[in-house]
Every structure is written in C-alpha cells, then in structure tokens.
Short mmCIF file of C-alpha atoms in Angstrom, two decimals:
data_model
loop_
_atom_site.label_atom_id
_atom_site.label_comp_id
_atom_site.label_asym_id
_atom_site.label_seq_id
_atom_site.Cartn_x
_atom_site.Cartn_y
_atom_site.Cartn_z
CA MET A 1 0.00 0.00 0.00
CA SER A 2 1.43 3.33 -1.00
CA PRO A 3 1.46 5.97 1.76
CA THR A 4 0.39 8.58 -0.80
CA ALA A 5 -2.55 6.57 -2.19
CA GLU A 6 -5.91 8.30 -1.95
CA PRO A 7 -8.21 6.33 0.34
CA THR A 8 -11.23 4.58 -1.09
CA VAL A 9 -14.41 5.90 0.46
CA VAL A 10 -16.83 3.13 1.40
CA ILE A 11 -20.41 4.23 1.98
CA VAL A 12 -22.22 2.14 4.62
CA PRO A 13 -25.94 2.94 4.40
CA GLY A 14 -28.57 2.07 6.95
CA LEU A 15 -31.33 -0.45 6.38
CA ARG A 16 -33.06 1.64 3.70
CA ASP A 17 -33.36 0.99 0.01
CA HIS A 18 -31.34 3.11 -2.42
CA VAL A 19 -32.45 6.74 -2.00
CA PRO A 20 -31.17 8.97 -4.84
CA GLU A 21 -31.54 12.22 -2.86
CA HIS A 22 -29.84 10.94 0.34
CA TRP A 23 -26.57 12.72 1.24
CA GLN A 24 -24.64 9.42 1.14
CA THR A 25 -25.82 8.73 -2.41
CA LEU A 26 -24.93 12.27 -3.47
CA LEU A 27 -21.53 11.99 -1.77
CA ALA A 28 -20.80 8.69 -3.53
CA ASP A 29 -21.61 10.36 -6.87
CA ARG A 30 -19.11 13.18 -6.14
CA ILE A 31 -16.19 11.06 -4.96
CA ALA A 32 -14.19 9.22 -7.59
CA ASP A 33 -14.01 5.46 -6.99
CA ALA A 34 -16.32 5.54 -3.96
CA ARG A 35 -17.87 2.18 -3.16
CA THR A 36 -21.27 1.61 -1.58
CA VAL A 37 -22.35 -1.43 0.39
CA PRO A 38 -25.40 -2.58 -1.60
CA PRO A 39 -28.77 -3.09 0.09
CA LEU A 40 -29.50 -6.72 0.92
CA GLU A 41 -32.16 -8.63 -0.96
CA LYS A 42 -32.69 -11.12 1.89
CA ASP A 43 -31.83 -11.24 5.60
CA ARG A 44 -32.04 -7.47 5.46
CA LEU A 45 -32.49 -7.08 9.22
CA SER A 46 -29.69 -9.52 10.05
CA CYS A 47 -26.67 -7.85 11.66
CA ASP A 48 -24.48 -10.76 10.54
CA ALA A 49 -25.61 -10.35 6.92
CA GLN A 50 -25.01 -6.57 7.01
CA VAL A 51 -21.54 -7.07 8.52
CA ALA A 52 -20.74 -9.71 5.87
CA ALA A 53 -21.85 -7.34 3.08
CA LEU A 54 -19.53 -4.61 4.40
CA ASP A 55 -16.67 -7.09 4.76
CA GLU A 56 -17.20 -8.30 1.19
CA VAL A 57 -16.90 -4.75 -0.19
CA LEU A 58 -13.79 -4.13 1.93
CA SER A 59 -12.19 -7.40 0.78
CA GLU A 60 -12.21 -6.06 -2.79
CA ILE A 61 -10.13 -2.97 -1.85
CA SER A 62 -6.38 -3.22 -1.40
CA GLY A 63 -5.48 0.32 -0.35
CA PRO A 64 -6.45 2.70 2.44
CA VAL A 65 -10.15 3.09 3.31
CA VAL A 66 -12.41 5.68 4.93
CA LEU A 67 -15.85 4.45 6.00
CA VAL A 68 -18.87 6.76 5.78
CA ALA A 69 -21.74 5.27 7.78
CA HIS A 70 -25.21 6.59 8.51
CA SER A 71 -27.91 5.35 10.87
CA ALA A 72 -27.93 1.53 11.07
CA GLY A 73 -24.80 1.65 8.90
CA VAL A 74 -23.03 3.01 11.98
CA MET A 75 -24.12 -0.09 13.90
CA THR A 76 -22.97 -2.29 11.02
CA THR A 77 -19.58 -0.56 11.16
CA VAL A 78 -19.07 -0.97 14.91
CA HIS A 79 -20.15 -4.62 14.80
CA TRP A 80 -17.79 -5.17 11.82
CA ALA A 81 -14.91 -3.58 13.78
CA GLN A 82 -15.47 -6.09 16.61
CA ARG A 83 -15.02 -9.04 14.25
CA HIS A 84 -12.47 -7.97 11.64
CA ARG A 85 -9.05 -6.35 11.67
CA ARG A 86 -8.66 -4.90 8.18
CA PRO A 87 -6.83 -1.54 8.43
CA VAL A 88 -9.10 1.50 8.12
CA LEU A 89 -7.90 5.13 8.18
CA GLY A 90 -11.07 6.42 9.76
CA ALA A 91 -14.85 6.41 9.88
CA LEU A 92 -17.55 9.05 9.79
CA LEU A 93 -20.39 7.73 11.96
CA ALA A 94 -23.39 9.97 11.26
CA THR A 95 -26.49 9.96 13.46
CA PRO A 96 -26.27 6.49 15.00
CA PRO A 97 -29.64 5.15 16.14
CA ASP A 98 -30.15 3.92 19.69
CA PHE A 99 -30.92 0.27 19.06
CA GLU A 100 -31.20 -0.34 22.81
CA ALA A 101 -34.17 2.05 23.16
CA THR A 102 -37.68 1.84 21.75
CA LEU A 103 -37.65 3.27 18.22
CA PRO A 104 -40.61 5.14 16.70
CA GLU A 105 -43.41 3.22 15.03
CA GLY A 106 -42.41 1.88 11.61
CA TYR A 107 -38.89 0.96 12.76
CA PRO A 108 -37.74 -2.45 14.01
CA THR A 109 -38.78 -3.37 17.53
CA ALA A 110 -36.29 -3.97 20.33
CA GLU A 111 -37.13 -7.68 20.09
CA ASP A 112 -36.49 -7.76 16.31
CA LEU A 113 -33.16 -5.98 16.78
CA ARG A 114 -32.11 -8.36 19.56
CA ASP A 115 -33.22 -11.45 17.61
CA ASN A 116 -31.22 -10.26 14.58
CA GLY A 117 -28.00 -9.69 16.53
CA TRP A 118 -27.89 -5.89 16.78
CA THR A 119 -27.95 -5.74 20.55
CA PRO A 120 -26.15 -5.35 22.76
CA VAL A 121 -24.43 -2.52 20.91
CA PRO A 122 -20.61 -2.86 21.10
CA ARG A 123 -19.03 -0.39 23.50
CA THR A 124 -15.32 -0.98 22.98
CA ALA A 125 -12.92 1.49 21.41
CA LEU A 126 -12.74 1.32 17.63
CA PRO A 127 -9.33 0.40 16.19
CA PHE A 128 -9.35 3.46 13.89
CA ARG A 129 -10.05 7.18 14.11
CA SER A 130 -13.73 8.05 14.05
CA ILE A 131 -16.06 11.01 14.17
CA VAL A 132 -19.60 10.64 15.52
CA ALA A 133 -21.75 13.35 13.96
CA ALA A 134 -24.75 13.72 16.27
CA SER A 135 -28.07 15.50 16.04
CA THR A 136 -29.68 17.21 19.01
CA ASN A 137 -33.18 16.25 17.86
CA ASP A 138 -32.76 12.84 16.21
CA PRO A 139 -36.01 10.87 16.56
CA LEU A 140 -33.95 7.64 16.63
CA ALA A 141 -31.53 8.52 19.43
CA GLU A 142 -31.31 10.85 22.42
CA SER A 143 -28.18 13.01 22.13
CA GLY A 144 -26.84 12.02 25.57
CA ARG A 145 -26.95 8.34 24.63
CA VAL A 146 -25.12 9.08 21.36
CA ALA A 147 -22.46 11.01 23.30
CA GLY A 148 -22.01 7.94 25.52
CA LEU A 149 -21.51 5.72 22.47
CA ALA A 150 -18.97 8.17 21.05
CA ARG A 151 -17.00 8.06 24.31
CA ALA A 152 -17.09 4.25 24.41
CA TRP A 153 -15.92 4.00 20.79
CA GLY A 154 -13.12 6.55 21.34
CA SER A 155 -14.70 8.80 18.71
CA SER A 156 -14.59 12.56 18.38
CA LEU A 157 -18.12 13.88 18.90
CA VAL A 158 -19.39 16.65 16.62
CA ASP A 159 -22.67 18.31 17.59
CA LEU A 160 -24.53 19.05 14.36
CA GLY A 161 -27.39 20.84 16.12
CA PRO A 162 -31.03 20.10 15.29
CA VAL A 163 -30.69 18.14 12.03
CA GLY A 164 -33.21 15.38 12.76
CA HIS A 165 -31.92 12.05 11.46
CA LEU A 166 -29.82 13.78 8.76
CA ASN A 167 -31.86 12.24 5.95
CA PRO A 168 -34.23 13.51 3.24
CA ALA A 169 -37.17 13.38 5.70
CA SER A 170 -35.20 15.87 7.85
CA GLY A 171 -34.45 18.12 4.88
CA TYR A 172 -31.06 16.65 3.95
CA GLY A 173 -30.11 15.78 0.51
CA PRO A 174 -26.68 17.39 0.13
CA TRP A 175 -24.56 17.56 3.29
CA PRO A 176 -21.31 19.38 2.39
CA ARG A 177 -19.74 18.82 5.83
CA ALA A 178 -19.50 15.11 5.03
CA GLU A 179 -16.77 15.86 2.48
CA GLU A 180 -14.84 17.89 5.09
CA PHE A 181 -15.01 14.99 7.55
CA VAL A 182 -13.93 12.50 4.86
CA ARG A 183 -10.92 14.66 3.94
CA ASP A 184 -9.92 14.91 7.61
CA LEU A 185 -10.29 11.17 8.20
CA GLY A 186 -8.41 10.35 4.99
CA ARG A 187 -5.24 12.08 6.11
CA THR A 188 -2.49 9.77 7.22
CA PRO A 189 -0.54 10.64 10.39
CA SER A 190 2.36 11.90 8.21
CA ASP A 191 0.15 14.39 6.29
#
C-alpha cells in the first residue's frame, strides 16, 4: 500500500433501500471510486448479513479506506470492527440510532433488533479514528446516549445541532460537511 494513495471511500448505508436524494448517495456520486455497500435482498435485518456485506466490499479494496456510515450503517460498522481487523484510516459515523431504546413506530422493535444480533451494541474502542456526527433532535436517538456511544468508541463527537436524522425526511439531501469529515479522516498521520 502506497502511503500517498488516496483512500477509497466506502459508503455504509442504513437499512433503507437506495435513496437517490440521500446525502450518502450524493456523496458517492461526487467522490471518484467511492464504493457503496449494496442493500441486501434477503436477511435485510440480520446484523451478521449486514456485517458480511460490508466485509465483502472491503475485501475487494487493497489500499487505504475511509468508511462513511449513517444510521444503522453506523451499527454495522461498529459490529464489523469487533469481528475484523482490516486496516481503516477512519470512519464518519453519522447519526447512529439507539438500538437499545424503543424506536418510533415503523422501525424495528427492540425484540427484532435483539433477535437479529444488533444488541447489545458494542461499547469498545474502535481500532481506527472516528467522528460521531450527532443531532440534538434525532427521533432515533437521544443526544446524551449518542455522546455515551462516542465516548465508548473513542470517537470525536461533533454536535450538528437540530438536524433530525440527517436524511431527506429531515431536509437533507446534500450535506457538504461530510466531504470535510472525509478529507480529515483520509489524512495519514504523516500528512
């Protein structure tokens, strides 16, 4: 691996289908050679299947990597980091949901999440640099709980203010700060 190689950005979406106007989709379109973990056709709610899909994408990349995860993609990333040791430069972990709390109607139940391996949520330090970008009014996670996860993971916590779940339903298509975070995480210690 060349120390001057540009990192490959790997987009780790949540449990949603492809959403053209989502900031992750727009980011992937703007970054050359970005890779996106594809949505699963079956076992969609399975943590093991989501982790395997991320690992499959990563196994196809030989150089440095920056992960860009949103929502359940954050949980996929932290579960992946517990099981695999592939080098990663850093990860942007945007608006992680609180899978240990009751989610709003229309989202998986606590029982479904437990039965599919999502809980308990890992609380050990990640083996790479990470930034947790948190909302103060996310309907899927109370900001204090997200701050606790960031501390447990050894992540830098960035308060985004009241941005909801940072998705199209919250008014986010483009999110220019994502590119700033990716650039920061993609720098090697010698940069």
